[in-house]
Amino acid sequence: MSATPVETEAMRRALSLAHRGPRGANPQVGAVILSPDGDVLAEGWHRGAGTAHAEVDALAKLPAGAARGATAVVTLEPCDHTGRTGPCSEALLAAGVARVVYAVDDPGDASSGGAERLRAAGVEVIAGLLADEGGHLLTSWLDAQRLGRPHVTVKWAQSLDGRAAADDGTSQWITGTAAREDVHRRRADADVIVAGIGTILADDPALTARTPGGDLHDRQPVPLILGSRDIPETAAVRRHPRPFLHRRGHDLPALLAELHGLGFHRVFVEGGPTVAGAFLRAGLADEILAYVAPMLLGGRHAAIGDIGITTIRDARRLQTVSVDMLGDDLLIVARPAPTADPTKGN
């Protein structure tokens, strides 16, 4: 069995619908119900935790019996578990749907199995239609499912000799316009942006994501400030369009577990050598962005702080993902190299 051209177009529509839903603890999912003749009967998408799943949202727009013999085109495998809502597999069976086409397999131990349930009941099931597009839509959610916590990117800007600031503490601007625009684009793709209180006190960053023209991006990350000192009442972060979080502890795994529970998928660690070093030392950096400017600063302000390395044999090995020129600056994207010892961190 293979998907038809009509079903492929319906999947493209379902992917578009999925973007209307919020990114959170539950995935963004879209659904289109097709008649046996290929006409669109109904559309739906998931609007957030506790609301109807995309398939059920679409079916609810039809009169009783209207979906009998129909095809459901869904961006994610229909779930097969009861949470805040019932199993989508059972809802599709109860509606009399004869065929289900979906893009991405559900990776959850509890929620997967919908395709198997449907096939066992005699429903035709086609998996993997536009799987690449579906996977791209769900990248951040799938990463969070795989890791059991948010995906963490650690970013810093440095001179060619590895310094984040001159000896007097000045650091604006190490990199040029193109590099800063790239950072703001990546901020807009994150759910949370993390900075240390030292950076807040020294540089007073707004922690917003801005366009090249200076306007705010439509999506803004939630600012998270780490450190025991108080945030000044006049700090720019207090004027951020999203309410900021302030955490005074040092338990990074517990912090990420909290953020995961709040439905955050992507954490962008930006503010300060101490905070960057803490995430690296804990083995909690899934992606590293190093923006390197062709300048020399010397002095004592290293781009990252202590990561627990005292001898060269303990160096944290990385895999280079990409190297790009951004104006005069260089962006190196890397990730932790696999370790043969599963008991060791990254």
CSV table of C-alpha atoms in Angstrom, one decimal:
chain,number,residue,atom,x,y,z
A,1,MET,CA,0.0,0.0,0.0
A,2,SER,CA,1.1,3.5,-0.7
A,3,ALA,CA,-0.3,7.0,-0.2
A,4,THR,CA,-2.2,8.7,-3.0
A,5,PRO,CA,-1.5,12.2,-4.4
A,6,VAL,CA,-4.6,13.4,-2.6
A,7,GLU,CA,-3.4,12.1,0.7
A,8,THR,CA,0.0,13.7,0.1
A,9,GLU,CA,-1.7,17.1,-0.4
A,10,ALA,CA,-3.8,16.4,2.7
A,11,MET,CA,-0.6,15.7,4.7
A,12,ARG,CA,0.9,19.0,3.6
A,13,ARG,CA,-2.3,20.7,4.8
A,14,ALA,CA,-2.1,18.8,8.1
A,15,LEU,CA,1.5,19.9,8.7
A,16,SER,CA,0.4,23.5,8.1
A,17,LEU,CA,-2.5,23.1,10.6
A,18,ALA,CA,-0.1,21.6,13.2
A,19,HIS,CA,1.8,24.9,13.3
A,20,ARG,CA,-1.2,26.6,14.7
A,21,GLY,CA,-0.9,24.6,17.9
A,22,PRO,CA,1.5,25.7,20.7
A,23,ARG,CA,4.9,24.1,21.3
A,24,GLY,CA,4.8,22.5,24.7
A,25,ALA,CA,4.6,19.3,26.7
A,26,ASN,CA,2.4,17.8,24.0
A,27,PRO,CA,3.4,17.7,20.3
A,28,GLN,CA,2.0,20.0,17.6
A,29,VAL,CA,-0.2,17.8,15.5
A,30,GLY,CA,-2.6,18.4,12.5
A,31,ALA,CA,-5.2,16.1,10.9
A,32,VAL,CA,-7.4,16.1,7.8
A,33,ILE,CA,-10.3,13.7,7.3
A,34,LEU,CA,-10.9,12.7,3.7
A,35,SER,CA,-14.1,11.1,2.2
A,36,PRO,CA,-13.7,7.9,0.2
A,37,ASP,CA,-13.8,10.1,-2.9
A,38,GLY,CA,-10.9,12.3,-1.6
A,39,ASP,CA,-12.9,15.3,-0.5
A,40,VAL,CA,-11.9,17.1,2.6
A,41,LEU,CA,-14.6,16.5,5.3
A,42,ALA,CA,-13.0,18.1,8.3
A,43,GLU,CA,-9.7,19.5,9.6
A,44,GLY,CA,-8.3,19.7,13.1
A,45,TRP,CA,-5.2,20.5,15.2
A,46,HIS,CA,-4.0,20.1,18.8
A,47,ARG,CA,-4.4,23.3,20.8
A,48,GLY,CA,-2.4,22.3,23.9
A,49,ALA,CA,-2.3,19.9,26.9
A,50,GLY,CA,-5.7,18.8,28.0
A,51,THR,CA,-7.5,19.8,24.8
A,52,ALA,CA,-8.7,17.4,22.1
A,53,HIS,CA,-6.0,15.7,20.0
A,54,ALA,CA,-5.9,16.7,16.3
A,55,GLU,CA,-7.9,13.6,15.1
A,56,VAL,CA,-10.6,14.0,17.7
A,57,ASP,CA,-10.7,17.8,17.0
A,58,ALA,CA,-11.4,17.1,13.3
A,59,LEU,CA,-13.9,14.3,14.0
A,60,ALA,CA,-15.9,16.5,16.4
A,61,LYS,CA,-16.7,18.8,13.5
A,62,LEU,CA,-18.6,16.0,11.6
A,63,PRO,CA,-22.1,14.7,12.2
A,64,ALA,CA,-22.4,11.2,13.6
A,65,GLY,CA,-21.6,8.6,11.0
A,66,ALA,CA,-20.0,11.0,8.5
A,67,ALA,CA,-16.5,9.6,8.9
A,68,ARG,CA,-17.5,6.0,8.2
A,69,GLY,CA,-15.2,4.7,5.5
A,70,ALA,CA,-13.1,7.9,5.5
A,71,THR,CA,-9.4,8.4,5.6
A,72,ALA,CA,-7.6,10.2,8.5
A,73,VAL,CA,-4.4,11.9,7.5
A,74,VAL,CA,-2.4,12.8,10.6
A,75,THR,CA,1.1,14.2,11.2
A,76,LEU,CA,1.8,11.9,14.1
A,77,GLU,CA,0.9,8.3,14.8
A,78,PRO,CA,-2.5,8.2,16.6
A,79,CYS,CA,-1.9,7.7,20.3
A,80,ASP,CA,-3.1,4.6,22.1
A,81,HIS,CA,-3.2,5.6,25.7
A,82,THR,CA,-5.5,7.5,28.1
A,83,GLY,CA,-4.1,10.7,29.6
A,84,ARG,CA,-6.1,13.9,30.0
A,85,THR,CA,-8.0,12.6,26.9
A,86,GLY,CA,-8.8,9.2,25.6
A,87,PRO,CA,-6.9,7.2,22.9
A,88,CYS,CA,-7.1,8.6,19.4
A,89,SER,CA,-6.9,5.0,18.0
A,90,GLU,CA,-10.2,4.2,19.8
A,91,ALA,CA,-11.8,7.5,18.6
A,92,LEU,CA,-10.9,6.7,15.0
A,93,LEU,CA,-12.3,3.1,15.3
A,94,ALA,CA,-15.5,4.4,16.9
A,95,ALA,CA,-16.0,6.8,14.0
A,96,GLY,CA,-15.6,4.1,11.4
A,97,VAL,CA,-12.5,5.4,9.7
A,98,ALA,CA,-11.3,2.8,7.2
A,99,ARG,CA,-7.8,4.1,6.5
A,100,VAL,CA,-5.2,6.1,8.4
A,101,VAL,CA,-2.1,7.8,6.9
A,102,TYR,CA,0.5,9.4,9.2
A,103,ALA,CA,4.0,11.0,9.0
A,104,VAL,CA,5.9,10.2,12.2
A,105,ASP,CA,5.9,7.3,14.6
A,106,ASP,CA,5.0,8.2,18.2
A,107,PRO,CA,8.2,7.5,20.2
A,108,GLY,CA,6.5,7.3,23.6
A,109,ASP,CA,6.5,4.0,25.5
A,110,ALA,CA,3.0,4.7,26.8
A,111,SER,CA,1.5,6.6,23.9
A,112,SER,CA,2.7,4.6,20.9
A,113,GLY,CA,0.9,1.5,19.5
A,114,GLY,CA,-2.0,3.3,17.8
A,115,ALA,CA,-1.0,2.0,14.4
A,116,GLU,CA,-0.8,-1.5,15.6
A,117,ARG,CA,-4.2,-1.2,17.3
A,118,LEU,CA,-5.8,0.2,14.1
A,119,ARG,CA,-4.3,-2.5,11.9
A,120,ALA,CA,-5.5,-5.3,14.3
A,121,ALA,CA,-9.0,-3.9,13.9
A,122,GLY,CA,-8.8,-4.1,10.1
A,123,VAL,CA,-8.0,-0.4,9.3
A,124,GLU,CA,-5.5,0.2,6.5
A,125,VAL,CA,-2.5,2.1,7.9
A,126,ILE,CA,0.2,3.9,5.9
A,127,ALA,CA,3.2,5.2,7.9
A,128,GLY,CA,5.9,7.6,7.0
A,129,LEU,CA,4.2,9.9,4.5
A,130,LEU,CA,6.3,13.1,4.3
A,131,ALA,CA,8.2,11.8,7.3
A,132,ASP,CA,11.1,14.3,6.9
A,133,GLU,CA,8.7,17.2,7.0
A,134,GLY,CA,6.8,15.7,9.9
A,135,GLY,CA,10.1,15.1,11.8
A,136,HIS,CA,11.2,18.7,11.2
A,137,LEU,CA,8.0,20.0,12.6
A,138,LEU,CA,8.4,17.9,15.7
A,139,THR,CA,12.2,18.1,16.1
A,140,SER,CA,12.2,19.9,19.4
A,141,TRP,CA,9.5,17.7,20.9
A,142,LEU,CA,11.2,14.5,19.6
A,143,ASP,CA,14.5,15.7,21.1
A,144,ALA,CA,12.8,16.3,24.5
A,145,GLN,CA,11.2,12.8,24.4
A,146,ARG,CA,14.5,11.2,23.6
A,147,LEU,CA,16.5,13.1,26.2
A,148,GLY,CA,13.9,13.2,28.9
A,149,ARG,CA,14.7,16.9,29.3
A,150,PRO,CA,15.0,19.9,27.1
A,151,HIS,CA,17.6,20.1,24.4
A,152,VAL,CA,20.4,22.4,25.6
A,153,THR,CA,22.5,24.7,23.3
A,154,VAL,CA,25.5,26.5,24.9
A,155,LYS,CA,26.6,29.6,23.0
A,156,TRP,CA,29.5,32.0,23.5
A,157,ALA,CA,31.3,34.6,21.5
A,158,GLN,CA,35.1,34.8,21.7
A,159,SER,CA,38.2,36.4,20.2
A,160,LEU,CA,40.6,34.3,18.2
A,161,ASP,CA,42.6,33.7,21.4
A,162,GLY,CA,39.5,32.5,23.4
A,163,ARG,CA,38.6,35.6,25.3
A,164,ALA,CA,35.1,36.8,26.0
A,165,ALA,CA,36.1,40.3,27.1
A,166,ALA,CA,39.0,42.6,27.4
A,167,ASP,CA,40.9,42.9,30.7
A,168,ASP,CA,38.7,45.9,31.8
A,169,GLY,CA,35.6,43.7,31.3
A,170,THR,CA,34.3,45.4,28.1
A,171,SER,CA,32.9,42.9,25.6
A,172,GLN,CA,30.5,44.7,23.2
A,173,TRP,CA,30.9,44.0,20.4
A,174,ILE,CA,33.3,41.0,19.9
A,175,THR,CA,31.4,39.8,16.8
A,176,GLY,CA,29.9,41.7,13.9
A,177,THR,CA,26.4,42.3,12.7
A,178,ALA,CA,25.9,39.0,10.8
A,179,ALA,CA,26.9,36.9,13.8
A,180,ARG,CA,24.6,38.9,16.1
A,181,GLU,CA,21.7,38.5,13.7
A,182,ASP,CA,22.3,34.7,13.7
A,183,VAL,CA,22.2,34.7,17.5
A,184,HIS,CA,18.9,36.5,17.6
A,185,ARG,CA,17.4,34.1,15.0
A,186,ARG,CA,18.5,31.2,17.2
A,187,ARG,CA,17.1,32.9,20.3
A,188,ALA,CA,13.7,33.1,18.6
A,189,ASP,CA,13.8,29.4,18.0
A,190,ALA,CA,14.4,28.6,21.7
A,191,ASP,CA,11.9,28.3,24.5
A,192,VAL,CA,14.2,29.5,27.3
A,193,ILE,CA,17.3,31.7,27.3
A,194,VAL,CA,19.6,31.3,30.2
A,195,ALA,CA,22.0,33.9,31.7
A,196,GLY,CA,23.9,34.2,34.9
A,197,ILE,CA,23.2,37.0,37.4
A,198,GLY,CA,26.8,38.2,36.8
A,199,THR,CA,26.0,38.9,33.2
A,200,ILE,CA,22.8,40.6,34.2
A,201,LEU,CA,24.6,42.9,36.6
A,202,ALA,CA,27.6,43.6,34.3
A,203,ASP,CA,25.9,43.9,30.9
A,204,ASP,CA,22.2,44.4,31.6
A,205,PRO,CA,21.1,42.4,28.5
A,206,ALA,CA,17.4,42.5,27.4
A,207,LEU,CA,17.6,38.8,26.4
A,208,THR,CA,15.1,39.4,23.6
A,209,ALA,CA,15.2,38.0,20.1
A,210,ARG,CA,15.2,40.9,17.5
A,211,THR,CA,15.0,41.1,13.8
A,212,PRO,CA,17.8,42.8,11.7
A,213,GLY,CA,15.6,45.9,11.7
A,214,GLY,CA,15.5,46.0,15.5
A,215,ASP,CA,11.9,44.8,16.0
A,216,LEU,CA,11.0,41.9,18.3
A,217,HIS,CA,10.6,38.5,16.7
A,218,ASP,CA,7.1,37.0,17.0
A,219,ARG,CA,8.5,34.2,19.2
A,220,GLN,CA,10.4,35.2,22.3
A,221,PRO,CA,12.2,32.9,24.7
A,222,VAL,CA,11.5,33.0,28.4
A,223,PRO,CA,14.4,34.6,30.2
A,224,LEU,CA,15.9,32.4,33.0
A,225,ILE,CA,18.4,34.0,35.4
A,226,LEU,CA,20.7,31.8,37.5
A,227,GLY,CA,22.4,33.0,40.6
A,228,SER,CA,21.8,33.9,44.3
A,229,ARG,CA,22.0,37.7,43.9
A,230,ASP,CA,18.8,39.8,43.4
A,231,ILE,CA,17.9,41.1,39.9
A,232,PRO,CA,17.9,45.0,40.0
A,233,GLU,CA,14.5,46.6,39.7
A,234,THR,CA,15.8,48.6,36.7
A,235,ALA,CA,17.2,45.6,34.9
A,236,ALA,CA,16.3,45.4,31.2
A,237,VAL,CA,15.2,41.8,31.6
A,238,ARG,CA,12.3,43.1,33.7
A,239,ARG,CA,10.9,44.7,30.5
A,240,HIS,CA,11.1,41.5,28.5
A,241,PRO,CA,7.8,40.6,26.8
A,242,ARG,CA,7.8,37.2,28.6
A,243,PRO,CA,7.9,37.0,32.4
A,244,PHE,CA,11.4,36.0,33.5
A,245,LEU,CA,12.3,33.1,35.8
A,246,HIS,CA,14.9,33.4,38.6
A,247,ARG,CA,16.5,30.3,40.1
A,248,ARG,CA,19.1,30.6,42.9
A,249,GLY,CA,20.2,27.0,43.1
A,250,HIS,CA,22.9,25.1,41.4
A,251,ASP,CA,21.2,21.7,40.6
A,252,LEU,CA,21.1,21.9,36.8
A,253,PRO,CA,19.5,18.4,36.3
A,254,ALA,CA,16.7,19.4,38.6
A,255,LEU,CA,16.4,22.7,36.8
A,256,LEU,CA,16.1,21.0,33.4
A,257,ALA,CA,13.5,18.6,34.9
A,258,GLU,CA,11.5,21.5,36.0
A,259,LEU,CA,11.7,23.1,32.6
A,260,HIS,CA,10.7,19.8,30.9
A,261,GLY,CA,7.7,19.6,33.2
A,262,LEU,CA,6.7,23.1,32.1
A,263,GLY,CA,6.7,22.0,28.5
A,264,PHE,CA,9.9,23.7,27.3
A,265,HIS,CA,11.8,21.9,24.6
A,266,ARG,CA,14.8,24.1,23.8
A,267,VAL,CA,17.1,25.9,26.2
A,268,PHE,CA,19.6,28.4,24.9
A,269,VAL,CA,22.5,29.0,27.4
A,270,GLU,CA,24.0,32.4,26.5
A,271,GLY,CA,24.9,34.5,29.5
A,272,GLY,CA,28.4,34.2,31.0
A,273,PRO,CA,31.5,32.0,31.2
A,274,THR,CA,30.5,30.6,34.6
A,275,VAL,CA,27.0,29.4,33.5
A,276,ALA,CA,28.4,28.0,30.2
A,277,GLY,CA,31.1,26.2,32.1
A,278,ALA,CA,28.5,24.7,34.6
A,279,PHE,CA,26.4,23.2,31.8
A,280,LEU,CA,29.5,21.8,30.1
A,281,ARG,CA,30.9,20.4,33.4
A,282,ALA,CA,27.6,18.7,34.1
A,283,GLY,CA,27.6,17.1,30.6
A,284,LEU,CA,24.3,18.9,29.8
A,285,ALA,CA,25.3,20.6,26.5
A,286,ASP,CA,23.8,18.9,23.5
A,287,GLU,CA,25.0,21.5,21.0
A,288,ILE,CA,27.8,24.1,21.2
A,289,LEU,CA,27.9,27.4,19.2
A,290,ALA,CA,31.2,29.2,19.3
A,291,TYR,CA,31.3,32.5,17.4
A,292,VAL,CA,34.9,33.4,16.8
A,293,ALA,CA,35.9,37.0,15.9
A,294,PRO,CA,39.3,37.7,14.2
A,295,MET,CA,40.7,39.8,17.0
A,296,LEU,CA,43.1,39.2,19.9
A,297,LEU,CA,42.4,40.4,23.4
A,298,GLY,CA,44.7,38.5,25.7
A,299,GLY,CA,44.1,38.8,29.4
A,300,ARG,CA,42.2,36.7,31.9
A,301,HIS,CA,38.5,36.7,30.7
A,302,ALA,CA,38.3,33.2,29.1
A,303,ALA,CA,35.1,32.5,27.1
A,304,ILE,CA,34.1,29.6,29.3
A,305,GLY,CA,34.7,28.9,33.0
A,306,ASP,CA,35.9,25.8,34.8
A,307,ILE,CA,34.6,22.6,33.3
A,308,GLY,CA,36.5,20.3,35.6
A,309,ILE,CA,39.4,19.5,33.3
A,310,THR,CA,42.8,19.3,35.0
A,311,THR,CA,44.8,17.2,32.4
A,312,ILE,CA,44.8,16.9,28.7
A,313,ARG,CA,43.7,13.2,28.7
A,314,ASP,CA,40.4,14.3,30.3
A,315,ALA,CA,39.6,16.8,27.5
A,316,ARG,CA,36.0,16.9,26.4
A,317,ARG,CA,36.1,15.7,22.8
A,318,LEU,CA,33.6,17.2,20.3
A,319,GLN,CA,32.4,16.5,16.8
A,320,THR,CA,32.3,19.4,14.5
A,321,VAL,CA,28.9,19.7,12.9
A,322,SER,CA,29.5,22.8,10.7
A,323,VAL,CA,31.8,25.8,10.2
A,324,ASP,CA,30.4,28.9,8.6
A,325,MET,CA,31.5,32.4,7.8
A,326,LEU,CA,29.2,35.1,9.1
A,327,GLY,CA,30.7,38.4,7.8
A,328,ASP,CA,34.3,38.4,9.1
A,329,ASP,CA,33.4,36.0,12.0
A,330,LEU,CA,33.4,32.2,12.2
A,331,LEU,CA,30.6,30.1,13.6
A,332,ILE,CA,31.6,26.6,14.8
A,333,VAL,CA,28.8,24.3,15.6
A,334,ALA,CA,29.8,21.2,17.6
A,335,ARG,CA,28.3,18.4,19.7
A,336,PRO,CA,29.7,16.1,22.3
A,337,ALA,CA,31.5,13.1,20.8
A,338,PRO,CA,30.1,9.7,21.7
A,339,THR,CA,31.7,8.1,24.7
A,340,ALA,CA,32.5,4.4,24.9
A,341,ASP,CA,31.8,4.4,28.6
A,342,PRO,CA,28.1,5.0,29.2
A,343,THR,CA,28.8,5.9,32.9
A,344,LYS,CA,30.7,9.0,31.8
A,345,GLY,CA,29.1,12.2,30.9
A,346,ASN,CA,29.7,14.2,27.7
